[in-house]
mmCIF file of C-alpha atoms and ligand atoms in Angstrom:
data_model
loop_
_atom_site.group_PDB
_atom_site.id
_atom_site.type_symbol
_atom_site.label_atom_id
_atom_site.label_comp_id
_atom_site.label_asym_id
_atom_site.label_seq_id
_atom_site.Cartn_x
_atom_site.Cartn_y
_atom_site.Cartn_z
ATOM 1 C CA UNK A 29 0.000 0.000 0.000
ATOM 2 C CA UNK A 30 1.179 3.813 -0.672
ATOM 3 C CA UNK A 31 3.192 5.012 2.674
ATOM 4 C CA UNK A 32 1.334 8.416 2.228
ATOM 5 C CA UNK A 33 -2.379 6.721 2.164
ATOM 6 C CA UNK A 34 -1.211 4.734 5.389
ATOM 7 C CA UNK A 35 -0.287 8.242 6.602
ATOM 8 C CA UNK A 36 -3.917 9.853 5.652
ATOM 9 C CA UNK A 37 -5.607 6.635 7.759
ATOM 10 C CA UNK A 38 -3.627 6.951 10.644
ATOM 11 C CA UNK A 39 -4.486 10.884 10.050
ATOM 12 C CA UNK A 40 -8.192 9.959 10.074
ATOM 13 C CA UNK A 41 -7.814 8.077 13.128
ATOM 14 C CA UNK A 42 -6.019 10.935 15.323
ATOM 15 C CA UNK A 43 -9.136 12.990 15.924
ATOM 16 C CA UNK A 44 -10.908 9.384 18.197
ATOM 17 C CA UNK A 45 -6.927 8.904 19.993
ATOM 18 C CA UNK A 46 -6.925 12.542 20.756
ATOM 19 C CA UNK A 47 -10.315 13.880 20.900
ATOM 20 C CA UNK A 48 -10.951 11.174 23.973
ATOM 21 C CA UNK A 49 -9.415 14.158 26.475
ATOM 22 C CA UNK A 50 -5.792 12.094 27.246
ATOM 23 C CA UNK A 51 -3.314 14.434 27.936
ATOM 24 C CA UNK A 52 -0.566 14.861 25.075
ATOM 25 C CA UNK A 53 2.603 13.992 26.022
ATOM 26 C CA UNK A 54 4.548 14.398 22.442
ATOM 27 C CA UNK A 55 7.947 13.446 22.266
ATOM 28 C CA UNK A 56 10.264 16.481 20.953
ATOM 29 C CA UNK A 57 11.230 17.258 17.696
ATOM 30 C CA UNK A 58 12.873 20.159 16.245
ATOM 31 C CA UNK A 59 12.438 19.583 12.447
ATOM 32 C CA UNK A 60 14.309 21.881 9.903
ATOM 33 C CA UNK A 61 12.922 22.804 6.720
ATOM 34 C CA UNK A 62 14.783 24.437 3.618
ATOM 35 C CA UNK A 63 13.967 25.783 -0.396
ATOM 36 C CA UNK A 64 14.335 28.136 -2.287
ATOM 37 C CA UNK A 65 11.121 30.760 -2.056
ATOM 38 C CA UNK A 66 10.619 34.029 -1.228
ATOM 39 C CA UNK A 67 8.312 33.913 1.887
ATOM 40 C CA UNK A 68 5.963 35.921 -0.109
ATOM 41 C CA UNK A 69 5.591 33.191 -2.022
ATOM 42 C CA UNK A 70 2.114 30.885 -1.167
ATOM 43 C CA UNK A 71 3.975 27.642 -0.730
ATOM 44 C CA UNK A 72 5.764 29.013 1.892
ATOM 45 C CA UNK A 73 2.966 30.227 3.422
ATOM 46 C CA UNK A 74 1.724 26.808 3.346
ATOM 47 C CA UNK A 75 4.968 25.913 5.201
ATOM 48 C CA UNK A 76 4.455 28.273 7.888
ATOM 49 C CA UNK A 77 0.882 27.416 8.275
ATOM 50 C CA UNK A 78 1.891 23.841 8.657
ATOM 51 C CA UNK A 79 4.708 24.581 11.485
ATOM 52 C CA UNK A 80 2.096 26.360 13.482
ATOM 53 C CA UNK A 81 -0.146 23.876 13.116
ATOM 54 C CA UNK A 82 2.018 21.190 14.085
ATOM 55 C CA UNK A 83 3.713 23.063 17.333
ATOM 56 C CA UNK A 84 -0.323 23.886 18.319
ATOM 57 C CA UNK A 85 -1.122 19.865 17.605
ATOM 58 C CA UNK A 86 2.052 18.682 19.459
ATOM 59 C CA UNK A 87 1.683 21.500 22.582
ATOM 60 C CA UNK A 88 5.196 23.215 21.714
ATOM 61 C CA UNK A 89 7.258 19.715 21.724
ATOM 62 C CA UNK A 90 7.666 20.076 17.722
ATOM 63 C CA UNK A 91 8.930 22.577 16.205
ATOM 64 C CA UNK A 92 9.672 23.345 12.109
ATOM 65 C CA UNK A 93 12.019 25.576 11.554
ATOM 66 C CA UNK A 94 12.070 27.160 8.100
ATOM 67 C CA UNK A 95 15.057 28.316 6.019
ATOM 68 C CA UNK A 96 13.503 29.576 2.804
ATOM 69 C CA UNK A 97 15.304 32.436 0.139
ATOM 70 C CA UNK A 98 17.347 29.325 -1.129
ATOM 71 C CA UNK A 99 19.538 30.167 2.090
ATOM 72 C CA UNK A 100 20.365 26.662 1.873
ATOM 73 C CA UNK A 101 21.271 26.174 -2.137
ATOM 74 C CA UNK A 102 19.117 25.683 -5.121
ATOM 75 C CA UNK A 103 16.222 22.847 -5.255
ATOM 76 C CA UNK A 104 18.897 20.434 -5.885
ATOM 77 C CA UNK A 105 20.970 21.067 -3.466
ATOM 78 C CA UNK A 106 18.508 20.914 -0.465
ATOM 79 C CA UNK A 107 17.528 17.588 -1.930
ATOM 80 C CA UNK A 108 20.567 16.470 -1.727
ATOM 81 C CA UNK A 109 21.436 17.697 1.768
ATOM 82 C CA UNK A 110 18.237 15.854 2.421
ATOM 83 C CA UNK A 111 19.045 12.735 1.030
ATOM 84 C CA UNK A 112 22.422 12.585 2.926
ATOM 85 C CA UNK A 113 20.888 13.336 6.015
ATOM 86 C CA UNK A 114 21.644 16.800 6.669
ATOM 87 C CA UNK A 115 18.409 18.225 6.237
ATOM 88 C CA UNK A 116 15.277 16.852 7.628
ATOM 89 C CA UNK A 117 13.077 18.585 4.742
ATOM 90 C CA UNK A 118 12.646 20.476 1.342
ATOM 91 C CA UNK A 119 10.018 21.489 -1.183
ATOM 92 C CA UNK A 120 10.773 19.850 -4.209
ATOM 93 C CA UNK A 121 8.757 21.225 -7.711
ATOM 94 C CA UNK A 122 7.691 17.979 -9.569
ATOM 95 C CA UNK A 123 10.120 19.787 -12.394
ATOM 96 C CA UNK A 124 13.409 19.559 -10.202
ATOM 97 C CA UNK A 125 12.451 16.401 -8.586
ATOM 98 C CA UNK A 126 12.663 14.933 -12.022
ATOM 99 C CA UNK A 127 16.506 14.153 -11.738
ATOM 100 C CA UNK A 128 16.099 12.821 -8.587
ATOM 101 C CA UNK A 129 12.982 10.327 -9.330
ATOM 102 C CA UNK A 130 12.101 9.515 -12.960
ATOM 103 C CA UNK A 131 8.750 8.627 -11.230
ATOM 104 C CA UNK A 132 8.320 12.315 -11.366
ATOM 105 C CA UNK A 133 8.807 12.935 -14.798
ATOM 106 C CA UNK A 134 4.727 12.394 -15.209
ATOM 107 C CA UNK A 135 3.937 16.309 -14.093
ATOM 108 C CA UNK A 136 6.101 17.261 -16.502
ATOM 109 C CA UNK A 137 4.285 16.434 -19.517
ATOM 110 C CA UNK A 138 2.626 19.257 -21.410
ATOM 111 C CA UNK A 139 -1.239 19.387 -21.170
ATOM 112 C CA UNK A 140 -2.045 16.977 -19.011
ATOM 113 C CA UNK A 141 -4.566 17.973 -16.907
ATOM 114 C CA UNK A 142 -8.085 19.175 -17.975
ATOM 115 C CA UNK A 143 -8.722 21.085 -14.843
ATOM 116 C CA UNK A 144 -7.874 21.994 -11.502
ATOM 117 C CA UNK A 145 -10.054 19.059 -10.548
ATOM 118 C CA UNK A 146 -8.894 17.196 -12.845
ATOM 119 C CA UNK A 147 -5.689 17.917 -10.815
ATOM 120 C CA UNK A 148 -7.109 17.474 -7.701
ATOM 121 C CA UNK A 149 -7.918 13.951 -7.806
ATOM 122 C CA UNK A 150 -4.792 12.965 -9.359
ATOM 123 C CA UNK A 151 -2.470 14.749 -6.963
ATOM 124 C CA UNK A 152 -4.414 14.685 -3.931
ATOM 125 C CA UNK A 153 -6.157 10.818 -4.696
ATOM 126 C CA UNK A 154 -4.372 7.657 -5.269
ATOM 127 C CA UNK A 155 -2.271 8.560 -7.930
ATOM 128 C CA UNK A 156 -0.407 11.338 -6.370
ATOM 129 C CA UNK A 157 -0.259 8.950 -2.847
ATOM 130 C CA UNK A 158 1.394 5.864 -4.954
ATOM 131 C CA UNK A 159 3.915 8.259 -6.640
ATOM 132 C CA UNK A 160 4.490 10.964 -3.364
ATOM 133 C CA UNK A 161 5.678 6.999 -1.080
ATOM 134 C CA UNK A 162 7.258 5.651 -4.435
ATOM 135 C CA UNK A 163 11.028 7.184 -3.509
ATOM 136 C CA UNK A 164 12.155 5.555 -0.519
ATOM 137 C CA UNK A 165 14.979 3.900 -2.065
ATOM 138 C CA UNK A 166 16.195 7.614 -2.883
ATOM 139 C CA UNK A 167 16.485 8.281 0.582
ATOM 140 C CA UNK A 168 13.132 10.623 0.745
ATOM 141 C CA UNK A 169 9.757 10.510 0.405
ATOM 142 C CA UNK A 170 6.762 13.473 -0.489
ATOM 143 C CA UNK A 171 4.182 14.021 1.998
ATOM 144 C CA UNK A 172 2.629 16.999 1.130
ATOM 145 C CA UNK A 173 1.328 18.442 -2.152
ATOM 146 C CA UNK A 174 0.384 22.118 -3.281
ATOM 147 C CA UNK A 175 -0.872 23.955 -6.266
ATOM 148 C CA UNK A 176 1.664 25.811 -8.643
ATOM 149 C CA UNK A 177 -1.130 26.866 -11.123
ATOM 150 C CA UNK A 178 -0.158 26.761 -14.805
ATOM 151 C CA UNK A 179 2.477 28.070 -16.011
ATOM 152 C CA UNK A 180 3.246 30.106 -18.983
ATOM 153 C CA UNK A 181 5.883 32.228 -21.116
ATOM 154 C CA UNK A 182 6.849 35.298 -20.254
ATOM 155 C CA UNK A 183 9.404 37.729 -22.187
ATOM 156 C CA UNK A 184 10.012 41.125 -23.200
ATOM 157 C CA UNK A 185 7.600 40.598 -26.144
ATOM 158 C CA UNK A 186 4.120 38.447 -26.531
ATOM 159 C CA UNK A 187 4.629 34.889 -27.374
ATOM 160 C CA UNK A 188 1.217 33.798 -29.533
ATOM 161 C CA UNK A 189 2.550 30.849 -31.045
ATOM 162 C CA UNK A 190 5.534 28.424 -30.821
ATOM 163 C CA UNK A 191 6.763 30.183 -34.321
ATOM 164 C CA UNK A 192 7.362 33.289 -31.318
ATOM 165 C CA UNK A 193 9.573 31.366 -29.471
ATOM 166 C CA UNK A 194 12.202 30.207 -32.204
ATOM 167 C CA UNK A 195 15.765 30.686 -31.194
ATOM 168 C CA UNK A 196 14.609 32.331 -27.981
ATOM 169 C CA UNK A 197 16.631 31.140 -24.742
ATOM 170 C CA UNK A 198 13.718 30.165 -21.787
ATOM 171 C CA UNK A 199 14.571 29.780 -18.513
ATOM 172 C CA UNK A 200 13.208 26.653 -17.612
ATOM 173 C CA UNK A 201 13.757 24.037 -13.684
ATOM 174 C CA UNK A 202 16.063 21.331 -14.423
ATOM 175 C CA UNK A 203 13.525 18.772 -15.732
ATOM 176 C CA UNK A 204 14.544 17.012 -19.443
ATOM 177 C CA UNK A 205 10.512 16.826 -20.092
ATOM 178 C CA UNK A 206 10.632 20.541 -19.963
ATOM 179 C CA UNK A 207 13.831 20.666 -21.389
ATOM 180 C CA UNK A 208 12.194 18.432 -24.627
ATOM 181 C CA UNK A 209 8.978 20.241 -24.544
ATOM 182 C CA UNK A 210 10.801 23.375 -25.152
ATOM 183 C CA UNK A 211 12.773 21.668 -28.278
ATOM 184 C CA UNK A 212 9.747 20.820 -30.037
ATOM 185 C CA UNK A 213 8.126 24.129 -28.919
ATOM 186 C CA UNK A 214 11.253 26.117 -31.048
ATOM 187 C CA UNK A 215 13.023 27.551 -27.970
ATOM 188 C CA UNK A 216 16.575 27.029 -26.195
ATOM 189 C CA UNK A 217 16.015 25.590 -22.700
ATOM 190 C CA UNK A 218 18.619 27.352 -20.573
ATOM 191 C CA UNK A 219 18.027 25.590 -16.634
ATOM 192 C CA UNK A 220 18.644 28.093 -13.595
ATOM 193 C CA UNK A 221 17.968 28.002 -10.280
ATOM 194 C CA UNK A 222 14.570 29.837 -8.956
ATOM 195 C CA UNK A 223 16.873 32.348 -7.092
ATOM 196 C CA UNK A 224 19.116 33.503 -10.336
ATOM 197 C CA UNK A 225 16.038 33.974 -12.923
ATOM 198 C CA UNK A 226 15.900 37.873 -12.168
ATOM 199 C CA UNK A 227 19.574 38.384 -13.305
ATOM 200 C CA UNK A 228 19.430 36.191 -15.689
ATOM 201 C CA UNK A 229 16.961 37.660 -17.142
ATOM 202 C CA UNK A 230 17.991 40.933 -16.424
ATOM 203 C CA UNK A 231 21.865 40.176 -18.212
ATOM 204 C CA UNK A 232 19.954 38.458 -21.124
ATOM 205 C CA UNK A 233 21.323 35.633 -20.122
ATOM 206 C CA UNK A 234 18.054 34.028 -20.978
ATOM 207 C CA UNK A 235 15.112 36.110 -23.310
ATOM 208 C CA UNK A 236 12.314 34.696 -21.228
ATOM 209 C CA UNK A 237 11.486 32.160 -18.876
ATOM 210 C CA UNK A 238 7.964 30.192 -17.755
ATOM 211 C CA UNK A 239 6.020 30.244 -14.330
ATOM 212 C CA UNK A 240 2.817 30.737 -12.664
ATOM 213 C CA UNK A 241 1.495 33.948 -12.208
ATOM 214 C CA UNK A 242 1.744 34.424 -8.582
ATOM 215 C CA UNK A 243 5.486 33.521 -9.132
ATOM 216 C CA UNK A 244 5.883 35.719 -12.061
ATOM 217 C CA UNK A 245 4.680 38.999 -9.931
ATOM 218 C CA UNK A 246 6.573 37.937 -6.454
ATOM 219 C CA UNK A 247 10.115 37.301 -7.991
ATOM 220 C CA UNK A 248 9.458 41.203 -10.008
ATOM 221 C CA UNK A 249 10.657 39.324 -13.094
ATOM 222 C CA UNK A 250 7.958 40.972 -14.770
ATOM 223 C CA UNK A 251 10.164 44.301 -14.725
ATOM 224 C CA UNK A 252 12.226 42.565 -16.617
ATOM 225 C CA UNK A 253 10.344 40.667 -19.021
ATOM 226 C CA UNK A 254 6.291 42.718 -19.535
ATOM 227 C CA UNK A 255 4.376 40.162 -21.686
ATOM 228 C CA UNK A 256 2.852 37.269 -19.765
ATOM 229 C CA UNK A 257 1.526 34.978 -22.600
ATOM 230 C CA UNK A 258 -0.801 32.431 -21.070
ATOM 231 C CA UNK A 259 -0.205 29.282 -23.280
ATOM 232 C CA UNK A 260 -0.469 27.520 -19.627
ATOM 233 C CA UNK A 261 1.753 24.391 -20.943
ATOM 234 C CA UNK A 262 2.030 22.661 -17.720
ATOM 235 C CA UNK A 263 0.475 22.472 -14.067
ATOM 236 C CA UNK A 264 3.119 20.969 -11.927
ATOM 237 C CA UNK A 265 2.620 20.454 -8.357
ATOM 238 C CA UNK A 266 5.071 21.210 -5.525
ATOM 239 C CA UNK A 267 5.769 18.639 -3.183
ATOM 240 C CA UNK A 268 7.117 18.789 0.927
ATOM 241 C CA UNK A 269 9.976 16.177 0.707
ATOM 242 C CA UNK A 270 10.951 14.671 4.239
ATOM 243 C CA UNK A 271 14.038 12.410 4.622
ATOM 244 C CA UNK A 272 13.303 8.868 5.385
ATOM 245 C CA UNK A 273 15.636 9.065 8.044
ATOM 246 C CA UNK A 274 13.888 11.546 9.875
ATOM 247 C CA UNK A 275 10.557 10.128 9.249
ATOM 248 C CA UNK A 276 12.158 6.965 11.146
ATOM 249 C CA UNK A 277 12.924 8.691 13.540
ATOM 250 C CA UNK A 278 9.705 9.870 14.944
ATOM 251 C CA UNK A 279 7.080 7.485 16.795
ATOM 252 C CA UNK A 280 4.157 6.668 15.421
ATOM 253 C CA UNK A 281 1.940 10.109 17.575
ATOM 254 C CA UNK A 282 4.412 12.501 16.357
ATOM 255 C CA UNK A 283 4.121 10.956 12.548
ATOM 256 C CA UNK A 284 0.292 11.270 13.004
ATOM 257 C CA UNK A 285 0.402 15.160 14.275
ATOM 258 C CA UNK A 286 2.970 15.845 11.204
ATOM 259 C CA UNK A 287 0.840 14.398 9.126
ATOM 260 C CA UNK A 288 -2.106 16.475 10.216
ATOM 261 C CA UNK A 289 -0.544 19.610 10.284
ATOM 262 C CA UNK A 290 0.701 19.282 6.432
ATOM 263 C CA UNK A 291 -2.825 18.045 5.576
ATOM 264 C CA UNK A 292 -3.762 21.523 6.963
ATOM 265 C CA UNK A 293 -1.418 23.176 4.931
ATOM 266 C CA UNK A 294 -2.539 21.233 1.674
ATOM 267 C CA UNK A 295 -6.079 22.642 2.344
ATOM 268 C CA UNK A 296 -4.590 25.607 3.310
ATOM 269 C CA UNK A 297 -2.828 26.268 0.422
ATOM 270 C CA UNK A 298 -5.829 25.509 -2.086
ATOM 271 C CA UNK A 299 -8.095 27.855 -1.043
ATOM 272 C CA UNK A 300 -5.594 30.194 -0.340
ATOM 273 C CA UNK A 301 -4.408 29.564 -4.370
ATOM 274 C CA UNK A 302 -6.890 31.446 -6.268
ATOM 275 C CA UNK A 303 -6.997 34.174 -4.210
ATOM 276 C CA UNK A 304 -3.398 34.785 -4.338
ATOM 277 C CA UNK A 305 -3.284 34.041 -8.041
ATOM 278 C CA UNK A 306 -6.260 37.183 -8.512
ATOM 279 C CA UNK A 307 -4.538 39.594 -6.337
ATOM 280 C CA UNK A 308 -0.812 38.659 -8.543
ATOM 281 C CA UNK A 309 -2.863 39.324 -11.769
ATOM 282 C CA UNK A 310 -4.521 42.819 -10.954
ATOM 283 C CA UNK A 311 -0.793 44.160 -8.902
ATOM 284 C CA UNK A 312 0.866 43.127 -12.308
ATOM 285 C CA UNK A 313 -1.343 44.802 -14.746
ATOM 286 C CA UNK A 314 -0.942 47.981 -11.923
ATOM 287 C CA UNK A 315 2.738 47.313 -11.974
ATOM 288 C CA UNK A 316 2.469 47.548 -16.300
ATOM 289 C CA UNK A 317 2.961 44.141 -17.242
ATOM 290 C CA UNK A 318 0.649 42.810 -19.769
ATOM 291 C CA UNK A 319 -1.544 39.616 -19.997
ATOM 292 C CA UNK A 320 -1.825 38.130 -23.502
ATOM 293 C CA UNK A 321 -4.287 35.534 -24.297
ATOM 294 C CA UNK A 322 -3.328 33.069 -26.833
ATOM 295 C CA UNK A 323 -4.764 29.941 -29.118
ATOM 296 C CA UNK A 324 -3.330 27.114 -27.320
ATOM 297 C CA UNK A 325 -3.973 24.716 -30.432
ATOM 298 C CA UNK A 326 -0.399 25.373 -32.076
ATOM 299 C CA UNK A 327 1.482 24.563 -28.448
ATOM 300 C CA UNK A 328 -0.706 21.649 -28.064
ATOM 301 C CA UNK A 329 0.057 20.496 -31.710
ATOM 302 C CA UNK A 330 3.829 21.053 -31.243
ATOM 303 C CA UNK A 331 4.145 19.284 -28.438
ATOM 304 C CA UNK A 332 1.545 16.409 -29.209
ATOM 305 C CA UNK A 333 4.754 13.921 -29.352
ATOM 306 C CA UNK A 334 5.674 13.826 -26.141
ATOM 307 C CA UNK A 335 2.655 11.993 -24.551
ATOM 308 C CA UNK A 336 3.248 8.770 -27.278
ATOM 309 C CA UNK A 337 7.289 9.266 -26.491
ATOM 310 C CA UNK A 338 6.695 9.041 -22.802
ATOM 311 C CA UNK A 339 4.038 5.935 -22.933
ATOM 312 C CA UNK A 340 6.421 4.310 -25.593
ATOM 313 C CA UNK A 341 10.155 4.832 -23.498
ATOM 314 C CA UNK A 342 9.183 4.775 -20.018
ATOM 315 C CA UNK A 343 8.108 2.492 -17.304
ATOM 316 C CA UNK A 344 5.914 4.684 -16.121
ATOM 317 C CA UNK A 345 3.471 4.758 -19.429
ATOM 318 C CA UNK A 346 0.709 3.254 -17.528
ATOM 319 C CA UNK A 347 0.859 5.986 -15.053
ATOM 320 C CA UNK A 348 0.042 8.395 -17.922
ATOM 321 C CA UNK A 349 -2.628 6.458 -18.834
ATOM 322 C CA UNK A 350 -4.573 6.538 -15.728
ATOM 323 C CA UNK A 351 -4.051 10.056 -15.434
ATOM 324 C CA UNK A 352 -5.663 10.884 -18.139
ATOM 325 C CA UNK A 353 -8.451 8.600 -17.632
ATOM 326 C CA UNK A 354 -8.874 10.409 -13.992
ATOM 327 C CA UNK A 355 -10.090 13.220 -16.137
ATOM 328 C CA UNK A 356 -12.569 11.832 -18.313
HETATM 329 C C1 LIG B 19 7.180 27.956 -8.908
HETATM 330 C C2 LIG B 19 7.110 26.748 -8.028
HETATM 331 C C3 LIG B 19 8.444 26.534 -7.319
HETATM 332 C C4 LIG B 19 9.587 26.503 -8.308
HETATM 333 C C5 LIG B 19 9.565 27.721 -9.196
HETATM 334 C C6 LIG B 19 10.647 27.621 -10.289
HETATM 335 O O1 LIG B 19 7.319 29.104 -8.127
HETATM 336 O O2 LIG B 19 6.093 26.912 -7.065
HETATM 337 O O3 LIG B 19 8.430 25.314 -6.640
HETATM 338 O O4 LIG B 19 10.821 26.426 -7.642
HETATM 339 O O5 LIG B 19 8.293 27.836 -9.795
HETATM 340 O O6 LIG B 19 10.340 27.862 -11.450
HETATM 341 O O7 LIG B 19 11.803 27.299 -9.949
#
């Protein structure tokens, strides 16, 4: 059975163990949690909200403490401090946790969800439990998920068809789906870390790059690039990685209040989503960017290939396939 869905039913199960009036008495834990976000940025709010939760939950005996700004290295690096034991947790985008689990390779693909409920149940249902336990052998596994929206091009000029993007250099995570999609789509995939896509863009080291809105407006990279074309190619999740060391390490009460606390944050976090993703919109039409609507039919022709490719060359083709049948 998935780890995380053992996880949810010894979640479900808390509120009869505690709600029968014993008296908590939670083992410590001080738990330390890196990445790379501004903590502007909603998924870090969803971090915070879970810490708070959890030292409420656990009456002060645990205790998150958050490092975020990429204090502690890029995506890759805090997954690697993780894995080796130095770290307890980091967020990992389903782009850059692509190197580190091919598993994750599946949220990379281009079009693949219908919907955000189409999303929903494949993220927060079975699916998303199976592949969130499926990297224990990596030295980590993903108990939390959260919303990162669609993302889309942005540059200094509108990009209304892949025939836009020829020869232009996109920042992009360090994912080779994206780093294909982009291929087919015309465009040089240049990967940088989150925290070096303002200069980048800013030295032309790259023309344009890809995000969410909320992401676009909090990292100011629309100063440097105005035209927010919403092709909305991909909708991949964000993930709260947690070392399977520490995970060991904590008895079974103060896995169930961790547990709680992040599935607070999950819910958290989506309703917190749209609302965050309205108020980035309207402060970066104030701020002069500019929103471009575009025909999504020649991005979704272009990069057609990659769902046969993927079902043809990986192991996880089946996976793809009951994706997209979660949607239908
Ligand atoms: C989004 C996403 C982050 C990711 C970032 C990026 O902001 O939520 O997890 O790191 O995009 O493009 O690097």
């Amino acid at each position: 059975m998935a780890q995380s869905s053992r996880f949810k039913q010894a979640l479900l199960a808390l509120p009869l163990t505690i709600a029968a009036g014993q008296a908590l008495a939670v083992e410590s834990a001080n738990l330390r949690l890196a990445h790379n976000l501004d903590t502007s940025h909603v998924v870090h709010r969803a971090f915070a909200h879970m810490a708070e939760e959890l030292e409420k939950l656990s009456d002060g005996a645990m205790t998150v403490r958050i490092f975020p700004n990429s204090q502690m290295g890029s995506q890759r690096e805090t997954t690697e401090l993780m894995q080796n034991g130095a770290l307890d947790m980091t967020k990992g985008s389903g782009s850059a946790l692509e190197p580190f689990a091919d598993v994750y390779s599946v949220f990379n693909l281009p079009y693949l969800f219908n919907d955000q409920a189409h999303f929903n149940e494949v993220v927060y249902g079975e699916i998303g439990d199976e592949i969130m336990a499926s990297t224990e052998d990596k030295g980590f596994v993903a108990i939390g998920a959260y919303v990162a929206g669609n993302r889309s091009f942005y540059a200094d000029k509108p990009i209304e068809s892949p025939a836009d993007l020829q020869g232009m250099k996109i920042r992009v995570q360090d994912s080779p789906t994206t780093i294909r999609m982009m291929e087919l789509l015309g465009a040089s995939a240049t990967p940088i870390p989150f925290g070096e896509v303002y200069t980048a863009l800013q030295q032309g080291v790259v023309d344009g790059a890809e995000n969410n809105v909320p992401s676009y407006v909090q990292t100011r990279h629309l100063e440097q690039a105005g035209y927010f074309s919403e092709d909305e190619h991909t909708s991949v999740p964000d993930f709260l990685l947690i070392s399977t060391s520490t995970l060991a390490s904590l008895d079974e009460e103060q896995t169930e209040l961790l547990m709680q606390a992040v599935a607070s944050s999950e819910a958290y976090q989506q309703k917190l989503w749209d609302e965050v993703d309205a108020e980035a919109r309207s402060q970066a039409v104030e701020m002069g960017a500019t929103f471009v609507e575009v025909d999504k039919t020649p991005f979704q022709e272009a990069v057609a290939p990659m769902l046969d490719d993927f079902r043809a060359n990986t192991q996880h083709g089946g996976l793809l396939d009951r994706i997209l049948t979660a949607g239908e």
